[in-house]
């Protein structure tokens, strides 16, 4: 990026954040005037485009409300008649699910334009803080494309990142600016892909100035992978031959072009990797690295301690907030600690509104905002971007040229400040998410359904599941779901069943059954080893009574007490863990949909 380009990016940021209200109003006006005649908007606005009428008549909706329209488009009806006038280039697959399947978000050429503008602004900020790292240097970004899904109408549904990897401008800069060859990003086997991307990162270690991936969980997983495979990687570098188990032809071709025998490099890496502690390993292996670029907020905050251990003081840069629905925030202070990161909304991407949350967010001991489960919306209507209040929590609504009108993204944010006239926010959490060890979102209803299906397997054994709860365990990487079960015999409950008497085969089937009945994203992440095997921990009888006593001492009302479906408190988890009598893991990956 030339100096004047970078300066113009910073200038643009100032202008956008100063003129936020005007830009937002103009954007809404354009969206409405383009799309007022669609079947959806026509029903509420009768062809008019007035902002006040929009706020009065157009309902606030979730994906479920728009789904019938989106399904009709996916099945071949013209999108321009139904929801949005701009031609669709496909759908984005959101990590949220609806009825167990990923949400399909209509995508137009306009979204590519928004991404390009965002990239320009983001790069300008990075140059401001780290200099132009693209000069004679490379980024070791771990990137994994996902296969597209074709809808009955022939439109492709792809992950937003996969669409970006396929873009011609990305392909053009890839060999010069990134260590991963194109073929490794598109290798359908994630293990082979990760092995090769790390291998190519190692052989280009002298050029690497930035390491990252979209989410922190992937960076941690990659370092763990390296920890388990460095001897083999070094042997490949020594001989200049890639391992036989790398069967993907694209990966092998890339290796045949780039991998040459290099004894000296292999010895050096072996030396570094064989040291006792892996503290600061990233810095030792890639000594020119200036920062780790990866999202560390929200569900990813749980991975930052481990990442900090590996990166030896390198800054963790959580640069942006983005979602398939089009909302985009940018971190103007990339050097601040992950727990302090605030994002600034970009007012030119979508039209935002904010529904305030009645019960404020609480702050825990690590100064992290957390969503109070009892939050409710206030009766007041949603407010515009520039009218949010400092310190207040809100649910984000977006209206976009992609056919989403007053759409609840499902994210809760807390306003932490303003840059010019534009609010800055901390990401608080997702609504209705009980468990999430990576970017998957599992609701209480999902857990309930999974347990209901699995517990039926206990019936023929004369056992009943009396109580259960769950936890997302990220103490090892990848994280996994732990379901605590208290079991008793149907009759003769004095005859305590303990772990040894439980049939391990049946218990493992229970684990697998739960995984099979969880939603699409969970099963896909599990298959790709982004989530480890689900575990059932059987606890002694009476454990859930102790758990209740604990919650009562903490102020819960005994008469209204319900066992939480998911446990967040460390003390409560200790109560459960200290009474575990048996542990069982799912022995296979869950069944995938065709
Ligand atoms: P997707 O629907 O797959 O596009 O995922 C987008 C969602 O990921 C957002 O709605 C957020 O819930 C989450 N997300 C994206 N960026 C961040 C971030 N920087 N910090 C925390 N969560 C994020």
Coordinates of C-alpha atoms and ligand atoms in Angstrom, one line a residue:
X1 CA 0.0 0.0 0.0
X2 CA 1.5 3.3 -1.0
X3 CA 1.9 6.0 1.7
X4 CA -0.8 8.2 0.2
X5 CA -3.2 5.2 0.1
X6 CA -2.6 4.5 3.7
X7 CA -3.0 8.1 4.7
X8 CA -6.2 8.3 2.6
X9 CA -7.5 5.2 4.5
X10 CA -6.9 6.9 7.9
X11 CA -8.6 10.1 6.6
X12 CA -11.5 8.0 5.4
X13 CA -11.9 6.5 8.9
X14 CA -12.1 10.0 10.4
X15 CA -14.7 11.1 7.8
X16 CA -16.8 8.0 8.2
X17 CA -16.9 8.3 12.0
X18 CA -17.5 12.0 12.0
X19 CA -20.4 11.9 9.5
X20 CA -21.9 8.8 10.9
X21 CA -25.5 10.0 11.2
X22 CA -25.6 11.4 7.7
X23 CA -24.0 8.3 6.2
X24 CA -26.4 6.0 8.0
X25 CA -29.5 8.0 6.9
X26 CA -28.3 8.1 3.3
X27 CA -27.6 4.3 3.4
X28 CA -31.1 3.6 4.7
X29 CA -32.6 5.9 2.1
X30 CA -30.8 4.0 -0.7
X31 CA -31.7 0.6 0.7
X32 CA -35.4 1.5 1.0
X33 CA -35.7 3.2 -2.4
X34 CA -34.1 0.3 -4.2
X35 CA -36.1 -2.4 -2.4
X36 CA -39.4 -0.7 -1.6
X37 CA -41.2 -2.7 -4.3
X38 CA -40.1 -6.1 -3.2
X39 CA -42.9 -8.4 -1.8
X40 CA -41.5 -8.2 1.7
X41 CA -41.2 -4.4 2.0
X42 CA -44.2 -3.7 -0.1
X43 CA -46.3 -5.4 2.6
X44 CA -45.2 -2.9 5.2
X45 CA -44.3 0.3 3.3
X46 CA -46.6 0.2 0.3
X47 CA -43.9 1.5 -1.9
X48 CA -42.9 4.4 0.4
X49 CA -39.3 5.0 1.6
X50 CA -39.7 7.3 4.6
X51 CA -37.5 6.6 7.6
X52 CA -40.2 7.2 10.2
X53 CA -42.6 4.9 8.3
X54 CA -39.9 2.3 8.1
X55 CA -39.4 2.4 11.9
X56 CA -43.2 2.4 12.5
X57 CA -44.2 -0.4 10.1
X58 CA -41.3 -2.7 9.4
X59 CA -41.1 -5.4 12.2
X60 CA -38.0 -6.3 14.1
X61 CA -37.3 -9.9 13.0
X62 CA -35.1 -12.9 13.5
X63 CA -33.8 -15.2 10.8
X64 CA -36.9 -17.5 11.3
X65 CA -39.1 -14.7 10.0
X66 CA -37.1 -14.2 6.8
X67 CA -36.5 -17.9 6.3
X68 CA -39.6 -18.5 4.1
X69 CA -38.5 -15.8 1.7
X70 CA -34.9 -17.0 1.7
X71 CA -36.0 -20.6 1.1
X72 CA -38.1 -19.5 -1.8
X73 CA -35.1 -17.8 -3.3
X74 CA -32.9 -20.8 -2.7
X75 CA -35.6 -22.9 -4.4
X76 CA -35.5 -20.7 -7.5
X77 CA -37.9 -17.8 -7.2
X78 CA -36.5 -14.4 -8.2
X79 CA -34.9 -12.6 -5.3
X80 CA -35.7 -9.2 -6.8
X81 CA -39.4 -9.9 -6.5
X82 CA -39.2 -11.1 -3.0
X83 CA -36.6 -9.5 -0.8
X84 CA -33.9 -7.5 -2.5
X85 CA -33.4 -6.0 -5.9
X86 CA -29.7 -6.3 -6.4
X87 CA -28.8 -9.6 -8.1
X88 CA -27.5 -12.3 -5.8
X89 CA -24.1 -13.8 -6.3
X90 CA -24.9 -16.5 -3.8
X91 CA -25.5 -17.0 -0.1
X92 CA -23.2 -16.7 2.9
X93 CA -23.2 -19.5 5.3
X94 CA -23.5 -18.0 8.8
X95 CA -22.1 -20.0 11.8
X96 CA -25.5 -19.6 13.4
X97 CA -28.0 -22.3 12.7
X98 CA -31.7 -22.5 12.1
X99 CA -33.4 -25.8 12.7
X100 CA -30.0 -27.5 12.8
X101 CA -28.9 -26.1 9.4
X102 CA -26.6 -23.1 8.8
X103 CA -28.4 -19.8 8.1
X104 CA -28.3 -18.6 4.5
X105 CA -27.6 -14.9 4.2
X106 CA -28.3 -13.4 0.7
X107 CA -25.1 -12.0 -0.8
X108 CA -24.6 -9.5 -3.6
X109 CA -21.7 -7.8 -5.4
X110 CA -22.2 -4.9 -3.0
X111 CA -20.9 -7.1 -0.1
X112 CA -17.6 -7.6 -1.9
X113 CA -17.3 -3.9 -2.3
X114 CA -17.9 -3.4 1.5
X115 CA -15.2 -6.0 2.2
X116 CA -12.7 -4.2 -0.1
X117 CA -13.4 -0.9 1.7
X118 CA -13.0 -2.5 5.1
X119 CA -9.7 -4.1 4.0
X120 CA -8.3 -0.8 2.9
X121 CA -9.2 0.8 6.3
X122 CA -7.9 -2.1 8.3
X123 CA -4.6 -2.2 6.3
X124 CA -4.2 1.5 6.9
X125 CA -4.5 1.0 10.6
X126 CA -2.0 -1.8 10.6
X127 CA 0.5 0.3 8.7
X128 CA 0.1 3.1 11.2
X129 CA 0.9 0.7 14.1
X130 CA 3.4 -1.8 12.6
X131 CA 4.7 -0.2 9.4
X132 CA 4.2 -1.6 6.0
X133 CA 4.7 -5.3 6.7
X134 CA 3.9 -6.2 3.1
X135 CA 7.3 -4.9 2.0
X136 CA 9.5 -7.9 1.2
X137 CA 7.8 -10.0 3.9
X138 CA 5.0 -12.5 4.4
X139 CA 2.1 -13.4 6.6
X140 CA 1.7 -16.9 7.9
X141 CA -2.1 -16.9 8.1
X142 CA -3.7 -20.3 8.6
X143 CA -6.7 -20.4 6.2
X144 CA -9.1 -23.2 5.6
X145 CA -11.7 -23.0 2.8
X146 CA -14.9 -24.9 3.2
X147 CA -16.7 -26.7 0.3
X148 CA -19.6 -24.7 -1.1
X149 CA -23.2 -26.0 -0.8
X150 CA -25.4 -25.7 -3.9
X151 CA -29.0 -24.7 -3.4
X152 CA -31.8 -26.2 -5.6
X153 CA -31.8 -23.0 -7.6
X154 CA -28.1 -23.5 -8.4
X155 CA -26.9 -20.6 -6.3
X156 CA -23.8 -21.3 -4.2
X157 CA -23.7 -21.0 -0.4
X158 CA -20.2 -20.4 0.9
X159 CA -18.5 -19.3 4.1
X160 CA -17.6 -15.6 3.8
X161 CA -13.9 -16.4 4.2
X162 CA -14.0 -19.1 1.5
X163 CA -15.6 -16.5 -0.9
X164 CA -12.7 -14.1 -0.1
X165 CA -10.1 -16.8 -0.7
X166 CA -11.6 -17.5 -4.1
X167 CA -11.5 -13.8 -5.1
X168 CA -9.2 -12.9 -8.0
X169 CA -7.5 -10.1 -6.0
X170 CA -6.7 -12.4 -3.2
X171 CA -5.3 -15.1 -5.6
X172 CA -3.1 -12.4 -7.2
X173 CA -1.5 -11.3 -4.0
X174 CA -1.3 -14.7 -2.2
X175 CA 2.1 -16.0 -3.4
X176 CA 3.8 -12.7 -2.7
X177 CA 2.3 -11.9 0.6
X178 CA 1.3 -15.2 2.3
X179 CA 3.2 -18.4 3.1
X180 CA 0.3 -20.8 2.4
X181 CA 0.0 -21.8 -1.3
X182 CA -3.5 -21.7 -2.7
X183 CA -3.8 -25.5 -2.9
X184 CA -3.2 -25.9 0.8
X185 CA -6.0 -23.6 1.7
X186 CA -8.4 -25.5 -0.5
X187 CA -7.3 -29.0 0.5
X188 CA -10.5 -30.7 1.7
X189 CA -8.6 -32.7 4.4
X190 CA -8.0 -30.2 7.3
X191 CA -5.2 -32.3 8.8
X192 CA -3.2 -32.3 5.6
X193 CA -4.0 -28.7 5.0
X194 CA -2.7 -27.7 8.5
X195 CA 0.4 -29.8 8.2
X196 CA 1.3 -28.3 4.9
X197 CA 0.5 -24.7 5.9
X198 CA 2.8 -25.1 9.0
X199 CA 5.5 -26.7 6.8
X200 CA 5.4 -23.8 4.3
X201 CA 5.4 -21.4 7.2
X202 CA 8.5 -23.0 8.7
X203 CA 10.5 -23.0 5.4
X204 CA 9.7 -19.3 4.9
X205 CA 10.3 -18.4 8.6
X206 CA 12.8 -15.7 7.8
X207 CA 10.2 -13.7 5.8
X208 CA 7.3 -14.1 8.3
X209 CA 6.3 -10.9 10.0
X210 CA 2.8 -11.7 11.0
X211 CA 1.1 -14.9 12.2
X212 CA -2.6 -15.4 12.5
X213 CA -5.9 -16.9 11.5
X214 CA -9.4 -15.6 11.7
X215 CA -10.0 -16.9 15.2
X216 CA -7.6 -17.4 18.1
X217 CA -8.7 -21.1 18.6
X218 CA -7.2 -21.9 15.2
X219 CA -3.8 -20.3 16.1
X220 CA -3.7 -22.3 19.3
X221 CA -4.7 -25.5 17.6
X222 CA -1.9 -25.0 15.0
X223 CA 0.8 -24.5 17.6
X224 CA -0.4 -27.7 19.4
X225 CA -0.3 -29.5 16.0
X226 CA 3.2 -28.3 15.6
X227 CA 4.1 -29.5 19.1
X228 CA 2.9 -33.0 18.1
X229 CA 4.4 -33.1 14.6
X230 CA 7.6 -31.1 14.6
X231 CA 9.9 -34.1 14.3
X232 CA 8.2 -35.2 11.1
X233 CA 8.1 -31.7 9.8
X234 CA 11.8 -31.4 10.4
X235 CA 12.5 -34.7 8.7
X236 CA 10.5 -33.4 5.6
X237 CA 12.6 -30.2 5.6
X238 CA 15.8 -32.3 5.9
X239 CA 15.1 -34.6 3.0
X240 CA 13.1 -32.1 0.9
X241 CA 10.4 -34.8 0.6
X242 CA 6.9 -34.4 2.0
X243 CA 5.4 -37.3 4.1
X244 CA 3.6 -40.1 2.2
X245 CA 0.4 -39.6 4.1
X246 CA 0.0 -36.2 2.4
X247 CA -2.0 -37.6 -0.5
X248 CA -3.7 -34.4 -1.7
X249 CA -2.4 -33.7 -5.1
X250 CA -2.5 -30.0 -4.7
X251 CA -0.5 -30.1 -1.5
X252 CA 2.0 -32.5 -3.1
X253 CA 2.4 -30.3 -6.1
X254 CA 3.0 -27.2 -4.0
X255 CA 5.6 -29.2 -2.0
X256 CA 7.4 -30.3 -5.1
X257 CA 7.8 -26.7 -6.1
X258 CA 8.8 -25.2 -2.8
X259 CA 10.3 -27.9 -0.6
X260 CA 14.1 -28.4 -1.0
X261 CA 16.4 -30.4 1.3
X262 CA 17.6 -27.9 3.9
X263 CA 19.6 -29.6 6.7
X264 CA 20.6 -26.4 8.4
X265 CA 17.0 -25.2 8.7
X266 CA 15.8 -28.6 9.9
X267 CA 18.5 -28.7 12.6
X268 CA 17.7 -25.2 13.8
X269 CA 13.9 -25.9 14.1
X270 CA 14.7 -29.2 15.8
X271 CA 16.8 -27.3 18.3
X272 CA 14.1 -24.8 19.1
X273 CA 11.3 -27.3 19.3
X274 CA 13.2 -29.8 21.5
X275 CA 13.5 -27.3 24.3
X276 CA 11.6 -28.2 27.5
X277 CA 9.2 -25.3 27.6
X278 CA 7.3 -24.0 24.7
X279 CA 6.9 -20.6 26.2
X280 CA 7.6 -18.0 23.6
X281 CA 7.9 -20.6 20.8
X282 CA 6.3 -18.4 18.2
X283 CA 8.9 -15.8 18.6
X284 CA 11.7 -18.3 18.6
X285 CA 10.6 -20.0 15.4
X286 CA 9.5 -16.9 13.5
X287 CA 11.8 -14.2 14.9
X288 CA 10.7 -11.4 12.7
X289 CA 7.1 -11.6 13.7
X290 CA 5.6 -8.3 14.8
X291 CA 2.2 -9.4 16.0
X292 CA -0.4 -12.2 16.0
X293 CA -3.5 -11.1 14.1
X294 CA -6.5 -13.0 15.2
X295 CA -9.9 -12.4 16.8
X296 CA -9.4 -12.8 20.6
X297 CA -12.7 -11.4 21.9
X298 CA -16.0 -13.0 22.7
X299 CA -15.8 -16.8 22.7
X300 CA -12.1 -16.5 21.7
X301 CA -11.1 -14.8 24.9
X302 CA -10.8 -18.3 26.5
X303 CA -7.8 -19.0 24.2
X304 CA -5.8 -15.9 24.9
X305 CA -3.9 -17.1 28.0
X306 CA -2.5 -20.1 26.1
X307 CA -1.7 -17.9 23.1
X308 CA 0.1 -15.4 25.3
X309 CA 2.2 -18.3 26.6
X310 CA 3.3 -19.3 23.1
X311 CA 3.8 -15.9 21.7
X312 CA 6.4 -14.6 24.2
X313 CA 5.1 -11.0 24.5
X314 CA 4.1 -10.4 20.9
X315 CA 1.0 -8.3 20.7
X316 CA -2.3 -10.1 20.1
X317 CA -4.2 -8.0 17.6
X318 CA -7.9 -8.5 17.5
X319 CA -8.5 -6.3 14.6
X320 CA -12.1 -6.5 13.7
X321 CA -15.7 -7.7 14.4
X322 CA -17.6 -8.9 11.4
X323 CA -20.5 -11.1 10.6
X324 CA -22.1 -12.7 7.5
X325 CA -25.1 -10.3 8.0
X326 CA -22.7 -7.5 7.1
X327 CA -22.1 -5.6 10.4
X328 CA -18.5 -4.5 10.7
X329 CA -16.5 -3.0 13.5
X330 CA -12.8 -2.1 13.5
X331 CA -10.4 -1.9 16.4
X332 CA -8.7 1.5 16.3
X333 CA -6.3 0.5 19.1
X334 CA -4.8 -2.7 17.8
X335 CA -2.1 -2.8 20.5
X336 CA -4.5 -2.9 23.5
X337 CA -5.0 -6.1 25.5
X338 CA -7.7 -8.6 24.2
X339 CA -9.8 -8.0 27.3
X340 CA -9.9 -4.3 26.7
X341 CA -10.6 -4.4 23.0
X342 CA -13.4 -2.1 21.7
X343 CA -14.5 -2.0 18.1
X344 CA -15.8 1.1 16.3
X345 CA -18.8 0.5 14.0
X346 CA -18.3 1.4 10.4
X347 CA -21.4 3.4 9.4
X348 CA -21.1 2.8 5.7
X349 CA -21.7 -1.0 5.8
X350 CA -25.2 -1.5 7.1
X351 CA -27.9 0.6 8.7
X352 CA -27.7 -0.2 12.4
X353 CA -30.3 0.1 15.2
X354 CA -29.9 -0.9 18.8
X355 CA -32.3 -2.5 21.2
X356 CA -31.4 -1.7 24.7
X357 CA -31.1 -4.3 27.4
X358 CA -32.9 -3.6 30.6
X359 CA -30.7 -5.4 33.1
X360 CA -27.2 -4.0 32.5
X361 CA -24.4 -6.3 31.8
X362 CA -22.4 -7.3 34.8
X363 CA -18.6 -7.1 35.2
X364 CA -16.8 -10.1 36.5
X365 CA -13.5 -10.3 38.4
X366 CA -11.4 -10.2 35.2
X367 CA -13.1 -6.9 34.2
X368 CA -15.0 -8.7 31.4
X369 CA -18.5 -7.8 30.5
X370 CA -20.8 -10.8 30.7
X371 CA -24.4 -11.2 29.6
X372 CA -26.8 -11.3 32.4
X373 CA -29.1 -14.2 31.6
X374 CA -32.0 -12.2 33.0
X375 CA -31.6 -9.3 30.5
X376 CA -34.7 -8.1 28.8
X377 CA -35.3 -5.4 26.3
X378 CA -36.7 -2.2 27.5
X379 CA -40.1 -1.1 26.2
X380 CA -38.5 1.9 24.4
X381 CA -37.9 1.3 20.7
X382 CA -34.5 0.8 19.1
X383 CA -32.1 3.7 18.8
X384 CA -29.9 4.9 15.9
X385 CA -26.2 4.4 15.8
X386 CA -25.2 7.9 17.0
X387 CA -27.8 7.9 19.8
X388 CA -26.6 4.9 21.9
X389 CA -25.6 5.7 25.5
X390 CA -22.2 5.1 27.0
X391 CA -22.1 2.1 29.3
X392 CA -25.4 0.7 28.0
X393 CA -25.8 -2.9 26.5
X394 CA -27.7 -3.4 23.3
X395 CA -28.7 -6.0 20.9
X396 CA -27.7 -5.2 17.3
X397 CA -30.2 -4.9 14.5
X398 CA -29.1 -4.5 10.9
X399 CA -30.9 -3.4 7.7
X400 CA -28.8 -4.0 4.6
X401 CA -28.8 -4.1 0.9
X402 CA -28.7 -7.9 1.2
X403 CA -32.4 -8.1 2.0
X404 CA -32.2 -8.0 5.8
X405 CA -34.6 -5.4 7.4
X406 CA -34.4 -4.7 11.1
X407 CA -32.8 -8.1 11.5
X408 CA -31.6 -9.3 14.9
X409 CA -28.0 -10.4 14.5
X410 CA -28.1 -12.0 17.9
X411 CA -25.0 -10.2 19.2
X412 CA -25.0 -8.2 22.4
X413 CA -22.6 -5.3 22.7
X414 CA -21.7 -2.7 25.4
X415 CA -21.0 0.9 24.4
X416 CA -17.6 1.8 25.7
X417 CA -16.9 5.1 24.1
X418 CA -17.1 7.2 20.9
X419 CA -14.7 7.9 18.1
X420 CA -15.9 11.2 16.7
X421 CA -19.6 10.6 16.5
X422 CA -19.5 6.8 16.1
X423 CA -19.9 4.5 19.1
X424 CA -17.2 2.0 20.1
X425 CA -18.3 -1.2 21.7
X426 CA -17.1 -4.3 23.5
X427 CA -18.5 -7.6 22.3
X428 CA -20.5 -9.1 25.2
X429 CA -21.9 -12.3 23.8
X430 CA -24.5 -14.1 21.7
X431 CA -28.1 -14.4 22.8
X432 CA -29.3 -17.9 23.5
X433 CA -25.9 -19.5 23.5
X434 CA -25.3 -21.9 26.3
X435 CA -22.1 -23.6 25.1
X436 CA -19.5 -22.6 22.6
X437 CA -15.9 -23.9 22.6
X438 CA -15.1 -22.5 19.2
X439 CA -17.3 -20.4 16.9
X440 CA -20.2 -22.8 17.1
X441 CA -23.2 -21.7 19.1
X442 CA -25.2 -24.3 21.0
X443 CA -28.4 -23.2 22.8
X444 CA -30.0 -24.7 25.8
X445 CA -32.7 -26.2 23.5
X446 CA -29.9 -28.0 21.5
X447 CA -28.5 -29.5 24.7
X448 CA -31.9 -30.5 25.9
X449 CA -32.7 -32.3 22.7
X450 CA -29.3 -34.1 22.6
X451 CA -29.6 -35.3 26.2
X452 CA -33.2 -36.5 25.6
X453 CA -32.1 -38.6 22.7
X454 CA -29.1 -40.1 24.4
X455 CA -30.7 -40.9 27.7
X456 CA -33.1 -43.2 26.0
X457 CA -30.2 -45.6 25.6
X458 CA -30.0 -46.1 29.4
X459 CA -33.6 -47.4 29.5
X460 CA -32.9 -51.0 28.5
X461 CA -30.2 -51.2 31.2
X462 CA -32.7 -50.3 33.9
X463 CA -31.1 -46.9 34.5
X464 CA -32.4 -43.4 34.6
X465 CA -30.7 -40.1 34.1
X466 CA -31.9 -38.0 37.1
X467 CA -30.0 -34.8 36.6
X468 CA -27.5 -33.3 34.1
X469 CA -25.7 -30.1 33.3
X470 CA -22.9 -29.1 30.9
X471 CA -19.7 -27.2 30.5
X472 CA -17.6 -26.1 27.5
X473 CA -14.1 -27.3 28.5
X474 CA -11.3 -25.4 26.9
X475 CA -8.5 -26.4 29.3
X476 CA -7.1 -28.4 26.4
X477 CA -7.2 -27.6 22.7
X478 CA -9.4 -28.2 20.8
X479 CA -12.1 -27.6 23.5
X480 CA -14.9 -30.1 24.0
X481 CA -18.3 -30.4 25.6
X482 CA -18.6 -32.1 29.0
X483 CA -22.0 -33.3 30.1
X484 CA -22.3 -34.2 33.8
X485 CA -24.8 -37.0 34.4
X486 CA -26.2 -38.3 37.6
X487 CA -27.6 -41.8 37.0
X488 CA -29.6 -44.1 39.2
X489 CA -31.2 -47.5 38.8
X490 CA -34.9 -47.5 38.1
X491 CA -35.6 -49.6 41.2
X492 CA -33.7 -50.0 44.5
X493 CA -32.0 -46.7 44.6
X494 CA -30.1 -47.8 47.7
X495 CA -28.1 -50.0 45.3
X496 CA -25.8 -47.3 44.1
X497 CA -24.6 -47.7 40.6
X498 CA -21.1 -46.5 40.3
X499 CA -19.0 -45.9 37.3
X500 CA -17.5 -49.4 37.1
X501 CA -20.9 -51.0 36.8
X502 CA -21.9 -48.8 33.8
X503 CA -21.4 -50.5 30.5
X504 CA -18.7 -48.4 28.8
X505 CA -20.0 -49.3 25.3
X506 CA -23.5 -48.0 26.1
X507 CA -22.0 -44.9 27.7
X508 CA -19.9 -44.2 24.6
X509 CA -23.0 -44.7 22.5
X510 CA -24.7 -42.1 24.6
X511 CA -21.8 -39.6 23.9
X512 CA -22.1 -40.3 20.2
X513 CA -25.9 -40.1 20.2
X514 CA -25.6 -36.6 21.7
X515 CA -23.1 -35.5 19.1
X516 CA -25.3 -36.9 16.3
X517 CA -28.2 -34.9 17.5
X518 CA -26.4 -31.6 17.9
X519 CA -26.6 -29.0 15.2
X520 CA -24.8 -28.9 11.8
X521 CA -22.0 -26.5 12.8
X522 CA -21.1 -28.6 15.8
X523 CA -20.9 -31.7 13.7
X524 CA -18.9 -30.0 11.0
X525 CA -16.4 -28.5 13.5
X526 CA -16.1 -31.8 15.2
X527 CA -15.4 -33.6 11.9
X528 CA -12.7 -31.0 11.2
X529 CA -11.2 -31.5 14.7
X530 CA -12.0 -28.0 15.7
X531 CA -13.9 -29.5 18.6
X532 CA -12.8 -32.7 20.5
X533 CA -14.9 -35.6 21.4
X534 CA -17.9 -35.0 23.7
X535 CA -17.4 -36.4 27.2
X536 CA -19.9 -37.7 29.7
X537 CA -18.8 -37.4 33.3
X538 CA -20.9 -39.5 35.6
X539 CA -21.1 -38.1 39.1
X540 CA -22.0 -39.7 42.4
X541 CA -25.6 -39.8 43.5
X542 CA -26.5 -36.7 45.5
X543 CA -24.1 -34.5 43.6
X544 CA -26.8 -32.3 42.1
X545 CA -28.2 -31.8 45.6
X546 CA -24.9 -30.5 46.7
X547 CA -24.9 -28.3 43.6
X548 CA -28.3 -26.9 44.5
X549 CA -27.1 -26.2 48.1
X550 CA -24.2 -24.3 46.7
X551 CA -26.4 -22.1 44.5
X552 CA -28.8 -21.5 47.4
X553 CA -25.8 -20.3 49.6
X554 CA -25.1 -18.0 46.7
X555 CA -28.6 -16.5 46.9
X556 CA -30.7 -18.7 44.7
X557 CA -34.3 -19.1 45.9
X558 CA -34.8 -22.7 46.9
X559 CA -38.4 -22.7 45.8
X560 CA -37.5 -21.4 42.3
X561 CA -34.2 -23.3 41.9
X562 CA -33.7 -25.1 38.6
X563 CA -30.5 -26.9 37.7
X564 CA -28.7 -24.7 35.2
X565 CA -28.3 -26.5 31.8
X566 CA -24.9 -25.1 31.6
X567 CA -22.5 -24.2 34.4
X568 CA -20.2 -21.1 34.2
X569 CA -19.1 -20.8 37.8
X570 CA -15.7 -22.4 38.6
X571 CA -16.8 -23.2 42.2
X572 CA -19.9 -25.1 40.9
X573 CA -17.7 -27.0 38.4
X574 CA -15.4 -27.9 41.2
X575 CA -18.3 -29.4 43.1
X576 CA -19.2 -31.5 40.1
X577 CA -15.6 -32.5 39.2
X578 CA -14.8 -33.6 42.8
X579 CA -17.6 -36.1 42.6
X580 CA -16.9 -37.7 39.2
X581 CA -16.9 -41.5 39.3
X582 CA -16.5 -42.3 35.6
X583 CA -15.7 -40.6 32.3
X584 CA -16.7 -41.6 28.8
X585 CA -15.9 -40.1 25.4
X586 CA -17.5 -40.3 22.0
X587 CA -15.4 -42.8 20.1
X588 CA -16.3 -41.5 16.6
X589 CA -17.1 -38.3 14.8
X590 CA -20.8 -37.5 14.5
X591 CA -22.9 -38.4 11.5
X592 CA -22.9 -35.6 8.9
X593 CA -25.8 -34.6 6.8
X594 CA -25.4 -35.3 3.1
Ligands
LIG1 P1 -20.8 -15.7 11.1 O1 -22.3 -15.6 11.4 O2 -20.4 -17.0 10.8 O3 -20.4 -14.7 10.1 O4 -20.1 -15.2 12.5 C1 -20.3 -13.9 12.9 C2 -20.4 -13.9 14.4 O5 -19.1 -14.2 15.0 C3 -20.8 -12.6 14.9 O6 -22.2 -12.4 14.9 C4 -20.2 -12.7 16.4 O7 -21.1 -13.4 17.2 C5 -19.0 -13.5 16.2 N1 -17.8 -12.5 16.0 C6 -17.3 -12.0 14.9 N2 -16.3 -11.2 15.1 C7 -16.1 -11.2 16.5 C8 -15.2 -10.6 17.3 N3 -14.3 -9.8 16.9 N4 -15.3 -10.8 18.6 C9 -16.3 -11.6 19.1 N5 -17.2 -12.3 18.3 C10 -17.1 -12.1 17.0

